[in-house]
Amino acid sequence: MTENIKKVAVFTSGGDSPGMNAAIRSVVRTCAYKNIECVAIYRGYQGMIDGDFKQMNARSVNNIINKGGTILKSARCEEFRTEKGRKKAYDQLKKEGIDAFVVIGGNGSFAGAVKFNREYDFPVMGIPGTIDNDILGTSFTIGFDTAINTVVDVIDKIRDTASSHNRLFFVEVMGRDVGHIALNAGVGAGAEEILIPEQNLGLERLLDSLKRSKKSGKSSSIVIVAEGDKIGKNVFELKEYVEEHLPIYDVRVSVLGHMQRGGNPTCFDRVLASRMGVRAVEALIEGKSNYMVGIRDNKLVLTPIEEAIKAHTEIDMELLRVSDIMTT
Ligand code: ATP
């Protein structure tokens, strides 16, 4: 244990995700438990530069574990990408007497933390908060479970209409670079096809599959399309293409958009966030820095942040196989 960490800052950065509040709560309460001061920074790196700080205690985080979004607000901050901006941030942290920070966010937020740590030898710890589940070094990011449950809920509702009217629905879900949301929610909601960035299904195969599905007696179909799917057409273009080539189908499109980011976190995300928050503060107290807290095989693990941001996580090939079998 080091005596050096007496005051820890916590903030959220990048896109918000459900469960971030549970992570903030956990960091604040762990600090209180360990008799360390805790300061919240509002609006991510922008708030750090502006000195938008608030002293926290265990009671400051009452009644937030169940809330989506982030009570500390999140922001994108161009200034932090510059040396001058990071110097301003460092000066503010020093002025406030902060010894270390915990950043809850995604890849970009971690890239900023790594730079800051290198330049000022300032202790930093990352907690992965993003619905995309795209960060190396953890099987789950905070918010992913809530997001896939939200998507499954919505698709269940869409299916009611699809089957009542014998329609084909293209449902676009988030996932520019990775198809974790599409694949997991697709399997969970029983989608007929799942189009993801990692796999180029091809238009012909999509048409074949839809034809087969119709022939086999299916009255309705749901196709999940990740934003970044490789087929090269957006959902509206896909609708036009299918209507042109398969006029038997009455096609509709639903773009889920930001609703996937909101809502009360699931129990899984709340528990995950609580565990990660505790580990983040404890790791700082142990004198560790520049790590991201992750979970693998239900054990909390620390991965150097540099490793975590090197690449996106890969799609689960076993789940892809399951999905192929389920869509026959
Ligand atoms: P999401 O997964 O939701 O996109 P994110 O953390 O990846 O979350 P970004 O917008 O990429 O979100 O990054 C958040 C902030 O982190 C940026 O606005 C910027 O202030 C800082 N940041 C990102 N990349 C860098 C970098 N290379 N150097 C310094 N700061 C960075």
PDB file of N, CA, C and O in Angstrom, residues 45 80-81 86 101 103 106-119 124 305 309:
ATOM      1  N   TYR A  45     -13.005  15.489 -19.754  1.00  0.00           N
ATOM      2  CA  TYR A  45     -11.742  16.241 -19.841  1.00  0.00           C
ATOM      3  C   TYR A  45     -11.974  17.753 -19.921  1.00  0.00           C
ATOM      4  O   TYR A  45     -11.142  18.535 -19.501  1.00  0.00           O
ATOM      5  N   PHE A  80      -8.314  18.775 -25.007  1.00  0.00           N
ATOM      6  CA  PHE A  80      -7.498  17.793 -24.276  1.00  0.00           C
ATOM      7  C   PHE A  80      -6.586  17.015 -25.233  1.00  0.00           C
ATOM      8  O   PHE A  80      -5.611  16.391 -24.805  1.00  0.00           O
ATOM      9  N   ARG A  81      -6.896  17.064 -26.516  1.00  0.00           N
ATOM     10  CA  ARG A  81      -6.037  16.381 -27.495  1.00  0.00           C
ATOM     11  C   ARG A  81      -4.740  17.139 -27.712  1.00  0.00           C
ATOM     12  O   ARG A  81      -3.806  16.635 -28.322  1.00  0.00           O
ATOM     13  N   ARG A  86      -3.821  19.674 -22.140  1.00  0.00           N
ATOM     14  CA  ARG A  86      -3.493  18.722 -21.068  1.00  0.00           C
ATOM     15  C   ARG A  86      -2.708  19.406 -19.949  1.00  0.00           C
ATOM     16  O   ARG A  86      -2.848  19.063 -18.779  1.00  0.00           O
ATOM     17  N   PHE A 101      -6.524   9.833 -11.001  1.00  0.00           N
ATOM     18  CA  PHE A 101      -7.925   9.856 -11.453  1.00  0.00           C
ATOM     19  C   PHE A 101      -8.387   8.513 -11.989  1.00  0.00           C
ATOM     20  O   PHE A 101      -7.585   7.684 -12.439  1.00  0.00           O
ATOM     21  N   VAL A 103     -10.949   7.209 -14.842  1.00  0.00           N
ATOM     22  CA  VAL A 103     -11.750   7.633 -15.997  1.00  0.00           C
ATOM     23  C   VAL A 103     -12.682   6.494 -16.408  1.00  0.00           C
ATOM     24  O   VAL A 103     -12.246   5.353 -16.577  1.00  0.00           O
ATOM     25  N   GLY A 106     -14.621   5.077 -22.963  1.00  0.00           N
ATOM     26  CA  GLY A 106     -14.240   4.127 -24.009  1.00  0.00           C
ATOM     27  C   GLY A 106     -12.811   4.353 -24.482  1.00  0.00           C
ATOM     28  O   GLY A 106     -12.006   5.017 -23.814  1.00  0.00           O
ATOM     29  N   ASN A 107     -12.519   3.815 -25.665  1.00  0.00           N
ATOM     30  CA  ASN A 107     -11.157   3.853 -26.214  1.00  0.00           C
ATOM     31  C   ASN A 107     -10.528   5.236 -26.257  1.00  0.00           C
ATOM     32  O   ASN A 107      -9.370   5.415 -25.891  1.00  0.00           O
ATOM     33  N   GLY A 108     -11.293   6.224 -26.740  1.00  0.00           N
ATOM     34  CA  GLY A 108     -10.757   7.579 -26.874  1.00  0.00           C
ATOM     35  C   GLY A 108     -10.387   8.158 -25.518  1.00  0.00           C
ATOM     36  O   GLY A 108      -9.302   8.742 -25.342  1.00  0.00           O
ATOM     37  N   SER A 109     -11.268   7.973 -24.563  1.00  0.00           N
ATOM     38  CA  SER A 109     -11.023   8.489 -23.207  1.00  0.00           C
ATOM     39  C   SER A 109      -9.765   7.847 -22.626  1.00  0.00           C
ATOM     40  O   SER A 109      -8.978   8.501 -21.945  1.00  0.00           O
ATOM     41  N   PHE A 110      -9.572   6.570 -22.920  1.00  0.00           N
ATOM     42  CA  PHE A 110      -8.381   5.877 -22.424  1.00  0.00           C
ATOM     43  C   PHE A 110      -7.117   6.375 -23.129  1.00  0.00           C
ATOM     44  O   PHE A 110      -6.062   6.502 -22.515  1.00  0.00           O
ATOM     45  N   ALA A 111      -7.236   6.654 -24.428  1.00  0.00           N
ATOM     46  CA  ALA A 111      -6.071   7.174 -25.176  1.00  0.00           C
ATOM     47  C   ALA A 111      -5.614   8.492 -24.551  1.00  0.00           C
ATOM     48  O   ALA A 111      -4.410   8.743 -24.400  1.00  0.00           O
ATOM     49  N   GLY A 112      -6.566   9.320 -24.178  1.00  0.00           N
ATOM     50  CA  GLY A 112      -6.242  10.592 -23.526  1.00  0.00           C
ATOM     51  C   GLY A 112      -5.557  10.366 -22.183  1.00  0.00           C
ATOM     52  O   GLY A 112      -4.568  11.032 -21.853  1.00  0.00           O
ATOM     53  N   ALA A 113      -6.056   9.389 -21.425  1.00  0.00           N
ATOM     54  CA  ALA A 113      -5.490   9.100 -20.105  1.00  0.00           C
ATOM     55  C   ALA A 113      -4.047   8.614 -20.218  1.00  0.00           C
ATOM     56  O   ALA A 113      -3.178   8.999 -19.435  1.00  0.00           O
ATOM     57  N   VAL A 114      -3.778   7.773 -21.218  1.00  0.00           N
ATOM     58  CA  VAL A 114      -2.423   7.244 -21.424  1.00  0.00           C
ATOM     59  C   VAL A 114      -1.453   8.385 -21.710  1.00  0.00           C
ATOM     60  O   VAL A 114      -0.370   8.469 -21.124  1.00  0.00           O
ATOM     61  N   LYS A 115      -1.870   9.287 -22.600  1.00  0.00           N
ATOM     62  CA  LYS A 115      -1.010  10.424 -22.947  1.00  0.00           C
ATOM     63  C   LYS A 115      -0.715  11.255 -21.707  1.00  0.00           C
ATOM     64  O   LYS A 115       0.412  11.648 -21.438  1.00  0.00           O
ATOM     65  N   PHE A 116      -1.760  11.521 -20.950  1.00  0.00           N
ATOM     66  CA  PHE A 116      -1.646  12.353 -19.748  1.00  0.00           C
ATOM     67  C   PHE A 116      -0.691  11.700 -18.746  1.00  0.00           C
ATOM     68  O   PHE A 116       0.165  12.353 -18.155  1.00  0.00           O
ATOM     69  N   ASN A 117      -0.844  10.389 -18.591  1.00  0.00           N
ATOM     70  CA  ASN A 117       0.013   9.652 -17.665  1.00  0.00           C
ATOM     71  C   ASN A 117       1.477   9.733 -18.096  1.00  0.00           C
ATOM     72  O   ASN A 117       2.370   9.941 -17.278  1.00  0.00           O
ATOM     73  N   ARG A 118       1.709   9.584 -19.402  1.00  0.00           N
ATOM     74  CA  ARG A 118       3.088   9.626 -19.920  1.00  0.00           C
ATOM     75  C   ARG A 118       3.711  10.995 -19.721  1.00  0.00           C
ATOM     76  O   ARG A 118       4.848  11.118 -19.305  1.00  0.00           O
ATOM     77  N   GLU A 119       2.925  12.023 -19.998  1.00  0.00           N
ATOM     78  CA  GLU A 119       3.472  13.388 -19.931  1.00  0.00           C
ATOM     79  C   GLU A 119       3.745  13.849 -18.508  1.00  0.00           C
ATOM     80  O   GLU A 119       4.703  14.567 -18.245  1.00  0.00           O
ATOM     81  N   VAL A 124      -3.264   7.013 -13.290  1.00  0.00           N
ATOM     82  CA  VAL A 124      -4.605   6.942 -13.897  1.00  0.00           C
ATOM     83  C   VAL A 124      -5.096   5.497 -13.885  1.00  0.00           C
ATOM     84  O   VAL A 124      -4.312   4.558 -13.947  1.00  0.00           O
ATOM     85  N   ILE A 305      -3.493  -0.008 -20.032  1.00  0.00           N
ATOM     86  CA  ILE A 305      -4.427   0.719 -20.918  1.00  0.00           C
ATOM     87  C   ILE A 305      -3.920   0.704 -22.364  1.00  0.00           C
ATOM     88  O   ILE A 305      -4.702   0.556 -23.296  1.00  0.00           O
ATOM     89  N   ILE A 309      -6.329  -0.403 -25.678  1.00  0.00           N
ATOM     90  CA  ILE A 309      -6.771   0.464 -26.786  1.00  0.00           C
ATOM     91  C   ILE A 309      -6.127   0.114 -28.120  1.00  0.00           C
ATOM     92  O   ILE A 309      -6.345   0.790 -29.116  1.00  0.00           O
TER      93      ILE A 309
END
